[in-house]
Every structure is written in structure tokens, then in C-alpha cells.
Amino acid sequence: MAEVIHLNYTLLNILARFGIRLGFGEKTVEQVCQEYEIQTGFFLEVINSFNDKTYKPGKNPKSYPVQLIIDYLRKSHEYYLSVKIPQIELLISKLAELSSPADANLWEMAMRFFAAYKKQLIDHIEHEEEVVYPYVVATENSYNTQEFPIKKLNPAAYSIGKYAKEHNNIEDQLFDLKNIIIKYLPLPSRPELCQTLLEELFKLESDLNDHARIEDKVLVPRVKFLEKWLQDSGNRRSV
Ligand SMILES: [Fe+2]
Ligand SMILES: [Fe+2]
């Protein structure tokens, strides 16, 4: 496990999201996963998706429950909303506070821009947690029990393909904010704070990108497989 961190230190965030603490000595990935009761196959898929942008996860529905992906994604949402966003808000308001009266309104504009972004992020997360993830869990339950409550969810009106098609890049607006800060905002009396803010925005942007990749490349193909199986079984039953 130590080698994983030496290979890519940004994976420290992912370990934290799994609840894994440092100090694992010479233990292997499998040993650490066992100790924390984490499904090794799923852990490796998440780590590989973050580390290698071209990584293609397997689609075997028996490798681990889709519910694990949902739990992980929910934890990431929680991390953005309760840790990263407040951290960035605090930095921007500090910079507004430290700027001269003449520059203060420019930093206040950055605050309003970020507040609008936060609202968009919350809407995105709420839609996933209230509509998409319950649909995914119901689909997996139907597959496991080989029953068809999924029909009650009206798959004609909703499918994971619809989600995949509409899944937008929530990180794009962060690029615009970074650009405004880099190009136009006056440097405050403590420039190091401005640098920290930019670094945090870059990190959040990249983390959101990786998060969306898990939704698009790990979750969607698995659910498509389950939907196809349910559709085929439904057709067999109705013959
Ligand atoms: Fe998400
Ligand atoms: Fe998303």
C-alpha cells in the first residue's frame, strides 16, 4: 500500500475517503483492504481510475456490488460539500477582507461567482442522490432477486443511458473562476493566500473530474449490463 502513495500522492485523498489511515507498515493492498473490510476489487478499480485516465474497469456484475460504488460516490459528495467548498469559501472571503476598499468589490464578485457555482454543484449532487442512485440501487436489487420491481420505476422514462447523456461537466465553471483570478483580480496584501486558493481550485477541479469518470466509466457500464440483463429476462418471461 505504501508504494501506491509513492506512485501517486494525490491518492491520499482517496484512501481517506475509504477511511484508511496511514501507518500500514509493509502491508499489501489486499491486507489493508481486509483490515478495513473494503472489497479489494472495488478499491483497485477506484485507485486505477484515478491514477490512469485511460483505465477501463471491468463490467463483471459479480465482482462487487454496485451499492459499493454508490456508497463511495455519496462519501465524495459529502467531502465536496462539507470540506472542500467551505474551505474555498473561507479563502475567498479572507481575500475580500484583506483587499483594499478599491479592490474589495472585485473579490466580492469572485465570491458571488463561487456561490453560483456552489448552487450548481448542489443541484447536480441532489439530482444524483435523489433520482439516479436510488434507480441504480433498485436496478441492482431487481438483478439480485431476479424480480422486476424495476418496471415500477418505468425504465422507459428513465435509464442509466439518459443519465450518461445528460451528465454534465460540473468542473467547467471552476476553470472560468481560476482564469478570472489568474488574469484579472488584483493581488491582495497576502499573495500566498491567493496561491493557496488557486491550488485548491485546481485540486477540486481535478477531483471532480475523477469523480465524474467513476460515474461515467465504472457506474454506467455496470448498470447498463444490469438493465440489459433485466430487459432480456423480461422478454423471455413475456414470451
Ligand atoms: Fe456525483
Ligand atoms: Fe456527477
PDB file of C-alpha atoms and ligand atoms in Angstrom:
ATOM      1  CA  MET A   1       0.000   0.000   0.000  1.00  0.00           C
ATOM      2  CA  ALA A   2       2.888   2.385   0.760  1.00  0.00           C
ATOM      3  CA  GLU A   3       4.037   2.004  -2.851  1.00  0.00           C
ATOM      4  CA  VAL A   4       0.623   3.196  -4.049  1.00  0.00           C
ATOM      5  CA  ILE A   5       1.207   6.525  -2.282  1.00  0.00           C
ATOM      6  CA  HIS A   6       4.793   6.788  -3.533  1.00  0.00           C
ATOM      7  CA  LEU A   7       3.462   6.229  -7.038  1.00  0.00           C
ATOM      8  CA  ASN A   8       0.807   8.950  -6.798  1.00  0.00           C
ATOM      9  CA  TYR A   9       0.489  11.018  -3.628  1.00  0.00           C
ATOM     10  CA  THR A  10      -2.855  12.511  -4.736  1.00  0.00           C
ATOM     11  CA  LEU A  11      -4.338   9.063  -3.978  1.00  0.00           C
ATOM     12  CA  LEU A  12      -4.010  10.010  -0.279  1.00  0.00           C
ATOM     13  CA  ASN A  13      -7.403  11.704  -0.657  1.00  0.00           C
ATOM     14  CA  ILE A  14      -8.965   8.517  -1.942  1.00  0.00           C
ATOM     15  CA  LEU A  15      -7.517   6.483   0.921  1.00  0.00           C
ATOM     16  CA  ALA A  16      -9.004   8.998   3.349  1.00  0.00           C
ATOM     17  CA  ARG A  17     -12.403   8.628   1.663  1.00  0.00           C
ATOM     18  CA  PHE A  18     -12.208   4.883   2.247  1.00  0.00           C
ATOM     19  CA  GLY A  19     -11.338   5.615   5.875  1.00  0.00           C
ATOM     20  CA  ILE A  20      -7.822   4.145   5.533  1.00  0.00           C
ATOM     21  CA  ARG A  21      -5.280   5.751   7.860  1.00  0.00           C
ATOM     22  CA  LEU A  22      -1.523   5.969   7.331  1.00  0.00           C
ATOM     23  CA  GLY A  23       0.778   3.686   9.294  1.00  0.00           C
ATOM     24  CA  PHE A  24       0.080   0.468   7.378  1.00  0.00           C
ATOM     25  CA  GLY A  25       3.759  -0.596   7.505  1.00  0.00           C
ATOM     26  CA  GLU A  26       4.650  -3.276   4.959  1.00  0.00           C
ATOM     27  CA  LYS A  27       1.056  -4.470   4.469  1.00  0.00           C
ATOM     28  CA  THR A  28      -0.115  -5.172   0.934  1.00  0.00           C
ATOM     29  CA  VAL A  29      -3.183  -3.529  -0.629  1.00  0.00           C
ATOM     30  CA  GLU A  30      -5.142  -6.720  -0.016  1.00  0.00           C
ATOM     31  CA  GLN A  31      -4.112  -6.910   3.656  1.00  0.00           C
ATOM     32  CA  VAL A  32      -5.077  -3.274   4.279  1.00  0.00           C
ATOM     33  CA  CYS A  33      -8.414  -3.760   2.478  1.00  0.00           C
ATOM     34  CA  GLN A  34      -9.130  -6.829   4.607  1.00  0.00           C
ATOM     35  CA  GLU A  35      -8.293  -4.936   7.774  1.00  0.00           C
ATOM     36  CA  TYR A  36     -10.751  -2.148   6.858  1.00  0.00           C
ATOM     37  CA  GLU A  37     -13.321  -4.582   5.404  1.00  0.00           C
ATOM     38  CA  ILE A  38     -13.091  -2.992   1.970  1.00  0.00           C
ATOM     39  CA  GLN A  39     -13.730  -5.057  -1.159  1.00  0.00           C
ATOM     40  CA  THR A  40     -10.239  -5.203  -2.766  1.00  0.00           C
ATOM     41  CA  GLY A  41     -11.547  -5.413  -6.354  1.00  0.00           C
ATOM     42  CA  PHE A  42     -13.567  -2.247  -5.925  1.00  0.00           C
ATOM     43  CA  PHE A  43     -10.723  -0.420  -4.167  1.00  0.00           C
ATOM     44  CA  LEU A  44      -8.371  -1.276  -7.041  1.00  0.00           C
ATOM     45  CA  GLU A  45     -10.891  -0.080  -9.622  1.00  0.00           C
ATOM     46  CA  VAL A  46     -11.232   3.300  -7.924  1.00  0.00           C
ATOM     47  CA  ILE A  47      -7.459   3.688  -7.452  1.00  0.00           C
ATOM     48  CA  ASN A  48      -6.736   2.668 -11.051  1.00  0.00           C
ATOM     49  CA  SER A  49      -9.417   5.004 -12.450  1.00  0.00           C
ATOM     50  CA  PHE A  50      -7.853   7.930 -10.586  1.00  0.00           C
ATOM     51  CA  ASN A  51      -4.282   7.018 -11.422  1.00  0.00           C
ATOM     52  CA  ASP A  52      -4.668   6.129 -15.076  1.00  0.00           C
ATOM     53  CA  LYS A  53      -7.053   8.257 -17.159  1.00  0.00           C
ATOM     54  CA  THR A  54      -7.168   5.548 -19.851  1.00  0.00           C
ATOM     55  CA  TYR A  55      -8.024   2.732 -17.407  1.00  0.00           C
ATOM     56  CA  LYS A  56     -11.086   0.697 -18.412  1.00  0.00           C
ATOM     57  CA  PRO A  57     -12.802  -1.005 -15.463  1.00  0.00           C
ATOM     58  CA  GLY A  58     -14.305  -4.475 -15.768  1.00  0.00           C
ATOM     59  CA  LYS A  59     -18.051  -4.966 -16.167  1.00  0.00           C
ATOM     60  CA  ASN A  60     -18.423  -8.261 -14.328  1.00  0.00           C
ATOM     61  CA  PRO A  61     -21.566  -7.760 -12.190  1.00  0.00           C
ATOM     62  CA  LYS A  62     -20.402 -10.374  -9.730  1.00  0.00           C
ATOM     63  CA  SER A  63     -17.052  -8.726  -8.949  1.00  0.00           C
ATOM     64  CA  TYR A  64     -18.588  -6.426  -6.260  1.00  0.00           C
ATOM     65  CA  PRO A  65     -21.990  -4.867  -5.545  1.00  0.00           C
ATOM     66  CA  VAL A  66     -22.907  -1.631  -7.321  1.00  0.00           C
ATOM     67  CA  GLN A  67     -24.018  -0.408  -3.885  1.00  0.00           C
ATOM     68  CA  LEU A  68     -20.280  -0.054  -3.044  1.00  0.00           C
ATOM     69  CA  ILE A  69     -19.832   2.426  -5.880  1.00  0.00           C
ATOM     70  CA  ILE A  70     -22.865   4.376  -4.664  1.00  0.00           C
ATOM     71  CA  ASP A  71     -21.545   4.480  -1.074  1.00  0.00           C
ATOM     72  CA  TYR A  72     -18.210   5.736  -2.337  1.00  0.00           C
ATOM     73  CA  LEU A  73     -19.791   8.412  -4.582  1.00  0.00           C
ATOM     74  CA  ARG A  74     -22.023   9.627  -1.742  1.00  0.00           C
ATOM     75  CA  LYS A  75     -18.962   9.950   0.515  1.00  0.00           C
ATOM     76  CA  SER A  76     -17.214  12.015  -2.165  1.00  0.00           C
ATOM     77  CA  HIS A  77     -20.246  14.334  -2.437  1.00  0.00           C
ATOM     78  CA  GLU A  78     -20.180  14.775   1.313  1.00  0.00           C
ATOM     79  CA  TYR A  79     -16.461  15.602   1.162  1.00  0.00           C
ATOM     80  CA  TYR A  80     -17.005  18.302  -1.501  1.00  0.00           C
ATOM     81  CA  LEU A  81     -19.899  19.919   0.318  1.00  0.00           C
ATOM     82  CA  SER A  82     -18.663  19.749   3.887  1.00  0.00           C
ATOM     83  CA  VAL A  83     -14.875  20.086   3.435  1.00  0.00           C
ATOM     84  CA  LYS A  84     -13.723  21.486   0.081  1.00  0.00           C
ATOM     85  CA  ILE A  85     -16.424  24.070  -0.661  1.00  0.00           C
ATOM     86  CA  PRO A  86     -16.329  25.688   2.837  1.00  0.00           C
ATOM     87  CA  GLN A  87     -12.508  25.728   2.649  1.00  0.00           C
ATOM     88  CA  ILE A  88     -12.580  27.625  -0.669  1.00  0.00           C
ATOM     89  CA  GLU A  89     -15.372  29.959   0.510  1.00  0.00           C
ATOM     90  CA  LEU A  90     -13.284  30.856   3.538  1.00  0.00           C
ATOM     91  CA  LEU A  91     -10.236  31.630   1.403  1.00  0.00           C
ATOM     92  CA  ILE A  92     -12.188  33.884  -0.975  1.00  0.00           C
ATOM     93  CA  SER A  93     -13.857  35.803   1.855  1.00  0.00           C
ATOM     94  CA  LYS A  94     -10.468  36.222   3.577  1.00  0.00           C
ATOM     95  CA  LEU A  95      -9.026  37.650   0.355  1.00  0.00           C
ATOM     96  CA  ALA A  96     -12.002  40.023   0.008  1.00  0.00           C
ATOM     97  CA  GLU A  97     -11.474  41.126   3.604  1.00  0.00           C
ATOM     98  CA  LEU A  98      -7.757  41.790   3.082  1.00  0.00           C
ATOM     99  CA  SER A  99      -8.101  43.711  -0.164  1.00  0.00           C
ATOM    100  CA  SER A 100      -8.112  47.495  -0.354  1.00  0.00           C
ATOM    101  CA  PRO A 101     -11.560  49.214  -0.464  1.00  0.00           C
ATOM    102  CA  ALA A 102     -10.988  49.917  -4.166  1.00  0.00           C
ATOM    103  CA  ASP A 103     -10.415  46.218  -4.945  1.00  0.00           C
ATOM    104  CA  ALA A 104     -12.916  44.739  -2.491  1.00  0.00           C
ATOM    105  CA  ASN A 105     -15.814  44.685  -4.958  1.00  0.00           C
ATOM    106  CA  LEU A 106     -13.778  42.594  -7.424  1.00  0.00           C
ATOM    107  CA  TRP A 107     -13.184  39.938  -4.762  1.00  0.00           C
ATOM    108  CA  GLU A 108     -16.840  40.166  -3.768  1.00  0.00           C
ATOM    109  CA  MET A 109     -17.679  39.429  -7.394  1.00  0.00           C
ATOM    110  CA  ALA A 110     -15.487  36.301  -7.144  1.00  0.00           C
ATOM    111  CA  MET A 111     -17.463  35.351  -4.016  1.00  0.00           C
ATOM    112  CA  ARG A 112     -20.763  35.675  -5.904  1.00  0.00           C
ATOM    113  CA  PHE A 113     -19.358  33.671  -8.810  1.00  0.00           C
ATOM    114  CA  PHE A 114     -18.339  30.871  -6.444  1.00  0.00           C
ATOM    115  CA  ALA A 115     -21.718  30.994  -4.653  1.00  0.00           C
ATOM    116  CA  ALA A 116     -23.449  30.473  -8.027  1.00  0.00           C
ATOM    117  CA  TYR A 117     -21.092  27.588  -8.737  1.00  0.00           C
ATOM    118  CA  LYS A 118     -21.843  26.026  -5.339  1.00  0.00           C
ATOM    119  CA  LYS A 119     -25.577  26.153  -6.110  1.00  0.00           C
ATOM    120  CA  GLN A 120     -24.987  24.368  -9.407  1.00  0.00           C
ATOM    121  CA  LEU A 121     -22.891  21.708  -7.667  1.00  0.00           C
ATOM    122  CA  ILE A 122     -25.590  21.156  -5.011  1.00  0.00           C
ATOM    123  CA  ASP A 123     -28.268  20.760  -7.733  1.00  0.00           C
ATOM    124  CA  HIS A 124     -26.077  18.246  -9.576  1.00  0.00           C
ATOM    125  CA  ILE A 125     -25.449  16.236  -6.388  1.00  0.00           C
ATOM    126  CA  GLU A 126     -29.114  16.352  -5.307  1.00  0.00           C
ATOM    127  CA  HIS A 127     -30.245  15.013  -8.666  1.00  0.00           C
ATOM    128  CA  GLU A 128     -27.769  12.127  -8.431  1.00  0.00           C
ATOM    129  CA  GLU A 129     -28.594  11.278  -4.829  1.00  0.00           C
ATOM    130  CA  GLU A 130     -32.381  11.611  -5.146  1.00  0.00           C
ATOM    131  CA  VAL A 131     -33.006  10.269  -8.647  1.00  0.00           C
ATOM    132  CA  VAL A 132     -30.035   8.435 -10.171  1.00  0.00           C
ATOM    133  CA  TYR A 133     -28.596   6.472  -7.237  1.00  0.00           C
ATOM    134  CA  PRO A 134     -31.982   5.149  -5.997  1.00  0.00           C
ATOM    135  CA  TYR A 135     -32.653   3.982  -9.577  1.00  0.00           C
ATOM    136  CA  VAL A 136     -29.255   2.222  -9.644  1.00  0.00           C
ATOM    137  CA  VAL A 137     -29.896   0.502  -6.293  1.00  0.00           C
ATOM    138  CA  ALA A 138     -33.372  -0.615  -7.434  1.00  0.00           C
ATOM    139  CA  THR A 139     -31.883  -1.989 -10.661  1.00  0.00           C
ATOM    140  CA  GLU A 140     -29.295  -3.991  -8.742  1.00  0.00           C
ATOM    141  CA  ASN A 141     -31.955  -5.280  -6.318  1.00  0.00           C
ATOM    142  CA  SER A 142     -34.028  -6.494  -9.266  1.00  0.00           C
ATOM    143  CA  TYR A 143     -30.986  -8.249 -10.680  1.00  0.00           C
ATOM    144  CA  ASN A 144     -30.163  -9.877  -7.327  1.00  0.00           C
ATOM    145  CA  THR A 145     -33.672 -11.027  -6.558  1.00  0.00           C
ATOM    146  CA  GLN A 146     -34.474 -11.739 -10.215  1.00  0.00           C
ATOM    147  CA  GLU A 147     -37.746  -9.916  -9.715  1.00  0.00           C
ATOM    148  CA  PHE A 148     -38.978  -6.961 -11.659  1.00  0.00           C
ATOM    149  CA  PRO A 149     -39.844  -4.054  -9.391  1.00  0.00           C
ATOM    150  CA  ILE A 150     -37.706  -2.105 -11.810  1.00  0.00           C
ATOM    151  CA  LYS A 151     -40.783  -1.958 -14.079  1.00  0.00           C
ATOM    152  CA  LYS A 152     -42.498   0.175 -11.459  1.00  0.00           C
ATOM    153  CA  LEU A 153     -39.699   2.700 -11.908  1.00  0.00           C
ATOM    154  CA  ASN A 154     -40.696   2.959 -15.553  1.00  0.00           C
ATOM    155  CA  PRO A 155     -37.373   2.303 -17.282  1.00  0.00           C
ATOM    156  CA  ALA A 156     -38.898   3.687 -20.474  1.00  0.00           C
ATOM    157  CA  ALA A 157     -38.942   7.090 -18.778  1.00  0.00           C
ATOM    158  CA  TYR A 158     -35.602   6.697 -17.057  1.00  0.00           C
ATOM    159  CA  SER A 159     -32.488   4.689 -17.802  1.00  0.00           C
ATOM    160  CA  ILE A 160     -28.826   4.966 -16.968  1.00  0.00           C
ATOM    161  CA  GLY A 161     -28.242   5.891 -20.615  1.00  0.00           C
ATOM    162  CA  LYS A 162     -30.350   9.029 -20.072  1.00  0.00           C
ATOM    163  CA  TYR A 163     -28.202   9.929 -17.060  1.00  0.00           C
ATOM    164  CA  ALA A 164     -24.980   9.297 -19.017  1.00  0.00           C
ATOM    165  CA  LYS A 165     -26.200  11.528 -21.835  1.00  0.00           C
ATOM    166  CA  GLU A 166     -27.186  14.397 -19.564  1.00  0.00           C
ATOM    167  CA  HIS A 167     -24.274  14.074 -17.118  1.00  0.00           C
ATOM    168  CA  ASN A 168     -22.596  17.463 -17.470  1.00  0.00           C
ATOM    169  CA  ASN A 169     -19.141  18.682 -16.581  1.00  0.00           C
ATOM    170  CA  ILE A 170     -19.677  20.435 -13.301  1.00  0.00           C
ATOM    171  CA  GLU A 171     -15.991  21.365 -13.129  1.00  0.00           C
ATOM    172  CA  ASP A 172     -16.019  23.604 -16.246  1.00  0.00           C
ATOM    173  CA  GLN A 173     -17.096  26.714 -14.336  1.00  0.00           C
ATOM    174  CA  LEU A 174     -14.180  26.275 -11.943  1.00  0.00           C
ATOM    175  CA  PHE A 175     -11.905  26.797 -14.920  1.00  0.00           C
ATOM    176  CA  ASP A 176     -13.585  30.185 -15.558  1.00  0.00           C
ATOM    177  CA  LEU A 177     -13.120  31.233 -11.939  1.00  0.00           C
ATOM    178  CA  LYS A 178      -9.429  30.258 -11.967  1.00  0.00           C
ATOM    179  CA  ASN A 179      -8.999  32.219 -15.166  1.00  0.00           C
ATOM    180  CA  ILE A 180     -10.580  35.364 -13.675  1.00  0.00           C
ATOM    181  CA  ILE A 181      -8.297  35.107 -10.619  1.00  0.00           C
ATOM    182  CA  ILE A 182      -5.155  34.492 -12.683  1.00  0.00           C
ATOM    183  CA  LYS A 183      -5.837  37.194 -15.260  1.00  0.00           C
ATOM    184  CA  TYR A 184      -7.841  39.973 -13.674  1.00  0.00           C
ATOM    185  CA  LEU A 185      -8.096  40.050  -9.885  1.00  0.00           C
ATOM    186  CA  PRO A 186      -5.756  42.438  -8.022  1.00  0.00           C
ATOM    187  CA  LEU A 187      -3.143  40.718  -5.877  1.00  0.00           C
ATOM    188  CA  PRO A 188      -4.021  41.141  -2.184  1.00  0.00           C
ATOM    189  CA  SER A 189      -1.647  42.071   0.638  1.00  0.00           C
ATOM    190  CA  ARG A 190      -1.051  38.343   1.261  1.00  0.00           C
ATOM    191  CA  PRO A 191      -0.365  36.864  -2.196  1.00  0.00           C
ATOM    192  CA  GLU A 192       0.321  33.401  -0.715  1.00  0.00           C
ATOM    193  CA  LEU A 193      -3.409  33.156   0.140  1.00  0.00           C
ATOM    194  CA  CYS A 194      -4.262  33.770  -3.486  1.00  0.00           C
ATOM    195  CA  GLN A 195      -1.862  30.973  -4.477  1.00  0.00           C
ATOM    196  CA  THR A 196      -3.451  28.591  -1.937  1.00  0.00           C
ATOM    197  CA  LEU A 197      -6.893  29.462  -3.328  1.00  0.00           C
ATOM    198  CA  LEU A 198      -5.782  28.703  -6.882  1.00  0.00           C
ATOM    199  CA  GLU A 199      -4.182  25.409  -5.807  1.00  0.00           C
ATOM    200  CA  GLU A 200      -7.410  24.412  -4.011  1.00  0.00           C
ATOM    201  CA  LEU A 201      -9.477  25.253  -7.099  1.00  0.00           C
ATOM    202  CA  PHE A 202      -7.142  23.176  -9.303  1.00  0.00           C
ATOM    203  CA  LYS A 203      -7.379  20.258  -6.847  1.00  0.00           C
ATOM    204  CA  LEU A 204     -11.177  20.435  -6.629  1.00  0.00           C
ATOM    205  CA  GLU A 205     -11.450  20.613 -10.415  1.00  0.00           C
ATOM    206  CA  SER A 206      -9.266  17.540 -10.857  1.00  0.00           C
ATOM    207  CA  ASP A 207     -11.045  15.619  -8.073  1.00  0.00           C
ATOM    208  CA  LEU A 208     -14.457  16.390  -9.622  1.00  0.00           C
ATOM    209  CA  ASN A 209     -13.126  15.210 -12.959  1.00  0.00           C
ATOM    210  CA  ASP A 210     -12.023  11.891 -11.459  1.00  0.00           C
ATOM    211  CA  HIS A 211     -15.336  11.586  -9.606  1.00  0.00           C
ATOM    212  CA  ALA A 212     -17.283  12.066 -12.850  1.00  0.00           C
ATOM    213  CA  ARG A 213     -15.054   9.469 -14.510  1.00  0.00           C
ATOM    214  CA  ILE A 214     -16.054   6.904 -11.863  1.00  0.00           C
ATOM    215  CA  GLU A 215     -19.712   7.740 -12.554  1.00  0.00           C
ATOM    216  CA  ASP A 216     -19.265   7.519 -16.327  1.00  0.00           C
ATOM    217  CA  LYS A 217     -16.735   4.705 -16.648  1.00  0.00           C
ATOM    218  CA  VAL A 218     -17.377   2.484 -13.614  1.00  0.00           C
ATOM    219  CA  LEU A 219     -21.021   3.018 -12.637  1.00  0.00           C
ATOM    220  CA  VAL A 220     -22.744   3.496 -16.012  1.00  0.00           C
ATOM    221  CA  PRO A 221     -21.348   0.380 -17.790  1.00  0.00           C
ATOM    222  CA  ARG A 222     -22.204  -1.819 -14.789  1.00  0.00           C
ATOM    223  CA  VAL A 223     -25.791  -0.517 -14.652  1.00  0.00           C
ATOM    224  CA  LYS A 224     -26.155  -0.853 -18.438  1.00  0.00           C
ATOM    225  CA  PHE A 225     -25.230  -4.505 -18.054  1.00  0.00           C
ATOM    226  CA  LEU A 226     -27.860  -4.964 -15.308  1.00  0.00           C
ATOM    227  CA  GLU A 227     -30.528  -3.173 -17.371  1.00  0.00           C
ATOM    228  CA  LYS A 228     -29.763  -5.336 -20.397  1.00  0.00           C
ATOM    229  CA  TRP A 229     -29.995  -8.498 -18.297  1.00  0.00           C
ATOM    230  CA  LEU A 230     -33.344  -7.378 -16.840  1.00  0.00           C
ATOM    231  CA  GLN A 231     -34.679  -6.436 -20.249  1.00  0.00           C
ATOM    232  CA  ASP A 232     -33.661  -9.797 -21.763  1.00  0.00           C
ATOM    233  CA  SER A 233     -35.127 -11.713 -18.782  1.00  0.00           C
ATOM    234  CA  GLY A 234     -38.345  -9.672 -19.042  1.00  0.00           C
ATOM    235  CA  ASN A 235     -38.594 -10.504 -22.746  1.00  0.00           C
ATOM    236  CA  ARG A 236     -38.007 -14.214 -22.030  1.00  0.00           C
ATOM    237  CA  ARG A 237     -40.768 -14.166 -19.395  1.00  0.00           C
ATOM    238  CA  SER A 238     -43.288 -12.457 -21.603  1.00  0.00           C
ATOM    239  CA  VAL A 239     -42.776 -14.996 -24.454  1.00  0.00           C
TER     240      VAL A 239
HETATM  241 FE    FE B   1     -21.521  12.701  -8.336  1.00  0.00          FE
HETATM  242 FE    FE B   2     -21.876  13.695 -11.404  1.00  0.00          FE
END
